[in-house]
C-alpha positions as a printed Julia matrix, in Angstrom:
446×3 Matrix{Float64}:
  -5.07  -16.45    7.26
  -1.51  -17.73    7.44
   0.26  -18.29    4.13
   0.0   -21.76    2.59
   2.68  -24.02    1.1
   5.12  -22.06   -1.11
   4.24  -21.86   -4.8
   7.46  -21.56   -6.86
   7.1   -20.0   -10.29
   9.54  -19.63  -13.17
   9.06  -16.55  -15.37
  10.53  -16.2   -18.87
  10.75  -13.23  -21.22
   7.71  -12.45  -23.36
   6.82  -10.23  -26.28
   5.42   -6.71  -26.01
   2.65   -5.82  -23.58
  -0.36   -4.45  -25.47
  -3.96   -3.63  -24.69
  -5.95   -2.16  -21.82
  -5.74   -3.12  -18.16
  -7.81   -2.1   -15.15
  -5.91   -2.6   -11.91
  -7.54   -3.59   -8.6
  -8.95   -0.95   -6.29
  -6.55    1.13   -4.23
  -5.51   -0.87   -1.18
  -5.18    2.13    1.14
  -8.61    3.47    0.19
 -10.18    0.0     0.38
  -9.01   -0.5     3.98
 -10.3     2.9     5.04
 -13.61    2.47    3.2
 -14.39   -0.61    5.24
 -13.28    0.85    8.56
 -15.12    4.16    8.25
 -18.24    2.53    6.8
 -18.24    0.21    9.82
 -18.25    3.26   12.1
 -21.06    5.08   10.28
 -24.73    4.59   11.21
 -26.61    3.17    8.23
 -25.63    1.41    5.01
 -22.57    2.39    2.99
 -21.84    0.95   -0.43
 -18.34    0.43   -1.8
 -17.7    -0.3    -5.46
 -14.32   -1.37   -6.82
 -13.02   -2.64   -3.47
  -9.71   -4.48   -3.66
 -10.53   -8.09   -2.85
  -7.03   -9.17   -1.87
  -6.15  -10.96    1.35
  -5.04   -7.8     3.17
  -8.35   -6.01    2.65
 -10.33   -9.16    3.43
  -8.49   -9.28    6.76
  -9.84   -5.8     7.52
 -13.36   -6.89    6.54
 -13.16   -9.94    8.8
 -11.93   -7.84   11.73
 -14.73   -5.28   11.36
 -17.28   -8.11   11.22
 -15.77   -9.56   14.38
 -16.38   -6.2    16.07
 -20.02   -5.93   15.08
 -20.31   -4.49   11.58
 -22.43   -6.23    8.94
 -20.36   -6.54    5.77
 -21.56   -8.38    2.67
 -20.44   -8.56   -0.94
 -23.33   -8.49   -3.38
 -23.51  -10.54   -6.57
 -23.03   -7.22   -8.4
 -19.58   -6.85   -6.8
 -20.73   -3.98   -4.59
 -19.91   -4.26   -0.9
 -22.63   -3.17    1.54
 -21.64   -2.25    5.07
 -24.02   -1.57    7.97
 -22.01    0.26   10.6
 -22.22    0.26   14.4
 -21.51    3.97   14.9
 -18.46    5.64   16.42
 -17.99    4.15   19.87
 -20.1     1.11   19.0
 -17.44   -1.52   18.3
 -18.1    -4.8    20.1
 -15.72   -7.12   21.9
 -14.36   -9.64   19.36
 -14.82  -13.26   20.39
 -11.45  -14.42   19.02
  -8.09  -12.97   18.04
  -8.06  -10.68   14.99
  -5.95  -12.39   12.31
  -4.29   -9.69   10.24
  -2.56  -12.1     7.86
   0.16  -10.09    6.12
  -1.46   -6.67    6.49
   0.47   -4.01    8.38
  -2.1    -1.39    7.36
  -4.96   -3.39    8.88
  -3.01   -3.92   12.08
  -1.88   -0.36   12.73
  -5.14    1.33   11.76
  -7.31   -1.11   13.71
  -5.11   -0.64   16.76
  -6.05    3.03   16.51
  -9.76    2.24   16.29
  -9.7    -0.11   19.27
  -7.75    2.4    21.42
 -10.82    4.57   22.08
 -13.31    1.72   22.6
 -13.86   -0.19   25.83
 -12.86   -3.51   24.31
  -9.8    -5.76   24.29
  -8.43   -7.16   21.04
  -5.59   -9.56   20.35
  -3.81   -9.03   17.02
  -2.04  -11.92   15.31
  -0.48  -12.25   11.84
   1.62  -14.4     9.57
   5.37  -14.92    9.91
   6.2   -11.83    7.87
   3.84   -9.48    9.71
   4.99  -10.84   13.07
   8.5    -9.53   12.31
   7.32   -5.97   11.66
   7.76   -3.4    14.45
   4.61   -1.88   15.92
   6.36    0.45   18.36
   5.71    3.47   16.18
   1.97    3.13   16.85
   2.24    1.63   20.32
   3.91    4.8    21.64
   1.25    7.38   20.68
  -1.69    5.05   21.33
  -0.34    4.27   24.8
  -0.15    8.01   25.46
  -3.85    8.2    24.58
  -4.56    5.59   27.26
  -4.43    2.22   25.51
  -2.92   -0.65   27.5
  -0.8    -2.6    25.02
   1.1    -5.82   25.7
   3.26   -6.74   22.72
   5.69   -9.53   21.94
   9.42   -8.75   22.32
  10.51   -5.91   20.06
   7.03   -4.4    19.97
   5.78   -7.07   17.58
   2.78   -9.34   17.08
   1.08  -11.12   18.68
  -0.06   -8.24   20.85
  -3.04   -7.45   23.06
  -4.59   -3.98   23.17
  -7.05   -2.86   25.82
  -8.9     0.26   24.74
 -10.2     2.95   27.06
 -13.2     5.31   27.19
 -12.64    8.15   27.3
  -9.26    8.12   25.66
  -6.98   11.15   26.01
  -6.61   13.59   23.08
  -2.98   14.26   22.18
  -0.89   16.43   19.89
   1.7    14.19   18.27
   4.53   15.02   15.9
   5.4    12.1    13.64
   9.06   11.1    14.15
   9.02    9.31   10.78
   6.87    9.92    7.7
   4.12    7.32    8.1
   0.54    7.56    6.89
  -0.26    4.46    8.94
   0.81    6.07   12.22
  -1.0     9.3    11.35
  -4.15    7.37   10.47
  -4.04    5.24   13.63
  -3.98    8.37   15.8
  -6.76   10.09   13.82
  -8.94    6.98   14.02
  -8.36    6.79   17.77
  -9.32   10.46   17.93
 -12.73    9.77   16.35
 -14.12    8.54   19.69
 -11.93   10.71   21.94
 -13.43   13.87   23.49
 -11.7    17.08   22.47
  -9.29   17.62   19.6
  -6.58   15.16   18.61
  -3.79   16.6    16.47
  -1.1    15.04   14.31
   1.79   17.13   13.03
   3.64   15.7    10.04
   6.89   17.46    9.1
   6.9    15.53    5.79
   3.54   15.1     4.02
   2.32   11.52    3.6
  -0.59   10.02    1.69
  -3.76   11.83    2.71
  -6.5     9.27    2.06
  -7.52    9.23    5.73
  -8.02   13.0     5.83
 -10.04   13.0     2.61
 -12.23   10.09    3.65
 -12.79   11.2     7.24
 -14.0    14.55    5.96
 -16.15   12.8     3.36
 -17.83   10.71    6.05
 -18.64   13.86    8.03
 -15.89   14.06   10.62
 -14.89   17.57   11.7
 -11.31   17.67   10.46
  -8.98   20.5     9.51
  -5.58   20.56    7.81
  -3.36   23.59    8.31
   0.21   24.43    7.38
   2.56   25.54   10.16
   6.26   26.06   10.71
   6.41   22.5    12.09
   4.6    20.98    9.11
   1.03   19.96    8.27
  -1.25   19.98   11.32
  -4.23   17.62   11.03
  -6.85   18.15   13.75
  -9.87   15.93   14.35
 -12.74   16.68   16.73
 -13.71   13.61   18.7
 -17.03   11.91   19.44
 -17.83   12.23   15.75
 -20.94   11.05   13.97
 -20.12    9.51   10.61
 -22.67    9.38    7.8
 -22.87    6.43    5.42
 -21.4     6.95    1.96
 -21.37    5.52   -1.55
 -17.73    5.06   -2.5
 -16.05    4.19   -5.79
 -12.49    3.07   -5.17
  -9.98    4.23   -7.83
  -7.36    1.88   -9.23
  -4.33    1.35   -7.01
  -1.25    3.28   -8.22
   0.92    0.72   -6.42
  -0.55   -2.03   -8.61
  -0.37    0.14  -11.73
   3.36    0.58  -10.99
   4.19   -2.92  -12.22
   2.56   -2.34  -15.61
   4.12    1.13  -15.95
   7.56   -0.42  -15.49
   6.81   -3.53  -17.57
   5.63   -1.51  -20.57
   8.6     0.85  -20.22
  11.23   -1.92  -20.33
   9.78   -4.39  -22.88
  10.35   -3.22  -26.49
   7.22   -2.66  -28.53
   4.9    -2.32  -25.55
   1.92    0.06  -25.68
  -0.74   -0.21  -22.97
  -3.45    1.84  -21.31
  -3.9     1.45  -17.54
  -7.44    2.54  -16.76
  -8.81    4.39  -13.73
  -5.52    4.96  -11.87
  -5.66    7.04   -8.71
  -3.26    9.98   -9.06
  -3.48   11.52   -5.6
  -0.37   13.77   -5.4
   0.69   12.01   -2.19
   0.83    8.71   -4.13
   2.08    9.64   -7.62
   5.82    9.79   -6.98
   6.64    6.84   -9.25
   5.01    8.51  -12.25
   7.23   11.53  -11.62
  10.37    9.41  -11.18
   9.76    7.33  -14.31
   9.13   10.45  -16.37
  12.42   11.88  -15.11
  14.04    8.69  -16.43
  12.45    9.25  -19.84
   9.38    7.02  -19.56
   6.57    7.67  -22.06
   3.56    8.06  -19.75
   0.62   10.24  -20.76
  -2.58   10.95  -18.84
  -5.92   10.54  -20.59
  -9.41   11.52  -19.41
  -8.25   13.14  -16.17
 -11.17   13.33  -13.73
 -12.15   13.34  -10.06
 -13.85   10.31   -8.49
 -14.94   10.41   -4.87
 -12.66   13.34   -4.15
  -9.62   11.58   -5.62
  -7.9    12.58   -8.91
  -8.03    9.76  -11.46
  -6.84    9.27  -15.04
  -6.12    6.58  -17.61
  -2.38    6.2   -18.24
  -0.98    5.32  -21.66
   2.5     3.83  -21.3
   4.78    2.98  -24.22
   8.23    1.46  -24.31
  10.96    4.07  -23.95
  14.72    4.3   -23.5
  15.3     4.98  -19.81
  18.21    6.95  -18.38
  19.58    6.78  -14.85
  18.69    9.51  -12.39
  19.29   10.41   -8.79
  15.78    9.97   -7.43
  14.74   13.12   -5.53
  14.52   12.16   -1.85
  11.39   14.27   -1.44
   9.53   11.78   -3.66
  10.04    8.96   -1.15
   6.81    9.36    0.88
   4.71    9.46   -2.3
   6.18    6.27   -3.78
   7.44    4.24   -0.82
   5.62    1.06   -1.91
   6.77    1.47   -5.5
  10.54    1.39   -4.93
  10.9    -2.33   -5.75
   9.33   -1.66   -9.16
  11.52    1.43   -9.61
  14.64   -0.66   -8.94
  13.59   -2.94  -11.81
  13.22    0.06  -14.13
  16.69    1.19  -13.03
  18.09   -2.23  -13.98
  17.12   -1.5   -17.61
  18.18    2.17  -17.68
  21.37    3.66  -19.1
  23.76    4.42  -16.24
  23.53    4.09  -12.46
  20.33    5.15  -10.74
  20.68    6.23   -7.11
  17.59    6.06   -4.92
  18.0     7.15   -1.3
  15.91    8.61    1.5
  13.81    5.45    1.7
  14.91    3.81    4.96
  11.22    2.99    5.57
  11.73    0.13    3.07
  13.62   -1.79    5.74
  10.49   -2.3     7.86
   7.96   -3.28    5.2
   6.72   -6.85    4.6
  10.39   -7.6     4.12
  13.57   -5.55    4.21
  12.91   -4.41    0.67
  16.31   -2.8     0.2
  18.25   -5.99    0.92
  15.61   -8.22   -0.7
  15.72   -6.34   -4.0
  19.52   -5.94   -3.96
  19.88   -9.69   -3.44
  17.27  -10.56   -6.08
  18.68   -8.26   -8.76
  22.26   -9.32   -8.04
  21.22  -12.97   -8.44
  19.94  -12.0   -11.89
  23.18  -10.33  -12.99
  22.39   -6.71  -12.11
  25.02   -4.61  -10.34
  23.67   -3.06   -7.11
  25.18   -1.15   -4.21
  23.21   -1.05   -0.99
  22.85    2.01    1.23
  21.16    2.14    4.6
  18.35    4.13    2.98
  18.25    2.84   -0.59
  20.08    1.36   -3.57
  22.32    2.27   -6.46
  21.4     0.16   -9.5
  23.49    0.03  -12.68
  21.36   -0.61  -15.72
  21.83   -2.31  -19.06
  20.93    0.64  -21.25
  17.81   -1.16  -22.41
  19.37   -4.52  -23.2
  17.98   -7.64  -21.47
  19.34   -8.31  -18.0
  21.1   -11.69  -17.65
  18.39  -13.24  -15.44
  18.68  -16.87  -14.46
  18.47  -16.31  -10.72
  16.29  -17.83   -8.03
  14.61  -15.07   -6.04
  13.66  -15.28   -2.38
  10.46  -13.26   -2.06
  10.38  -13.22    1.78
   6.56  -13.55    1.8
   6.49  -10.08    0.2
   4.0    -9.51   -2.61
   5.86   -6.51   -4.04
   9.18   -8.38   -4.28
   7.41  -11.2    -6.11
   5.64   -8.95   -8.62
   8.66   -6.7    -9.19
  10.91   -9.62  -10.05
   8.2   -11.14  -12.24
   8.33   -7.87  -14.2
  12.14   -8.02  -14.29
  11.86  -11.42  -15.98
   9.83  -10.06  -18.89
  12.96   -8.88  -20.74
  15.61  -11.12  -19.15
  17.91  -13.39  -21.19
  17.28  -16.38  -18.92
  14.16  -17.26  -16.88
  13.88  -16.04  -13.29
  12.41  -18.29  -10.61
  10.37  -16.93   -7.7
  10.62  -19.15   -4.64
   6.98  -18.32   -3.8
   4.42  -16.51   -5.95
   1.65  -17.03   -3.39
   2.05  -13.7    -1.54
   0.9   -11.86   -4.68
  -2.66  -12.67   -3.57
  -2.36  -10.28   -0.64
  -2.77   -7.26   -2.92
  -3.23   -8.36   -6.54
  -4.88  -11.8    -6.9
  -5.31  -11.4   -10.69
  -1.75  -10.21  -11.41
  -0.58  -13.24  -13.38
  -3.87  -13.58  -15.29
  -3.57   -9.91  -16.25
   0.01  -10.45  -17.42
  -1.14  -13.35  -19.59
  -3.77  -11.07  -21.18
  -1.31   -8.24  -21.87
   1.55  -10.46  -23.05
   0.33  -13.99  -23.86
   2.89  -16.71  -23.28
   2.71  -17.78  -26.91
   4.36  -14.46  -27.76
   7.46  -15.5   -25.87
  10.68  -15.5   -27.85
């Protein structure tokens, strides 16, 4: 699943974005739907699954460990699970491609099974540190041999029974939390995770939905999530809401391109994921919720977004966990705002698919935007709504969010912006450019 030959792409400004768009299924929920369905006994059905490369890597890994996973002609995925504790020894290495979520969560699953799995990934994923999950999973009994720096390739030997632990997250990370909870599914006793700062809670919602005995309590130390091991999961019918991280690009695009008026349908608005909506509204964005509803335990709404004059803000640091993947898009919005936007408290961006702080600072600077880099974020001075100069060549670092964010930045730039590689967009949003063409056809370009 390694990335192919680079696909450079030059993006020029276009006219207003108009119409309706339905974004792909939520990536976080899609991963977890496949994993938990594969551990249930019986057939689960998943509708609206994100069919990007990252999620397909999870599907391939679960097949390699015994689950039957098929996509029907109706677009519904049907998964026959092996039961908790029933994962089989994979015959070959598990290729995670570019997916850090797949890697960290599957490491958790394997920890409490008597199997050995080797995890490999592409060049970008192989640079990402895995120590934050290696430490707690090793405490539970996994034998993990990683490449220097705690990186891929790595081999993990699971153990039965694993040891239940109580673990306080040293950094806010839903992936680490989820890895421990998934390991706890087949571990006798109660495994607890304490998170001082709340992170996205899809794992807790879905584990409970599948029948796991799970509790969430508030304490002086933070949220305490407890899972009772040796669980029996029941198959489910799941409808995956639209990914707020994918909707982010259209929220920003419509906000910065004059005359834009779009409706983004079926967007998941889980409070642990909706930080960008809050931040953009603080900047003056015109975002209204329509037909608010609950789907599969997750809050969902259609979002109408119209062009608006944006003003710089100091982004509240407490929003960081609920919008960590959306910061690259936020930096683009800041480039078009009036004044200097300061966004800090997001040091996690340094260990994503790329160092997203440096990558975005470099990309925006190459396009004539003034940026100042902090260890934990950026200060971005905007144009007050005027077009940015553009004209730069952007190094995407195999990072889908850098590529899409800078494609959005080009939509109101004076000169075209060239992406050195648009290929990584397929990891999370294979139809991104086709959707852009539908919302703002090229023939509308100035």
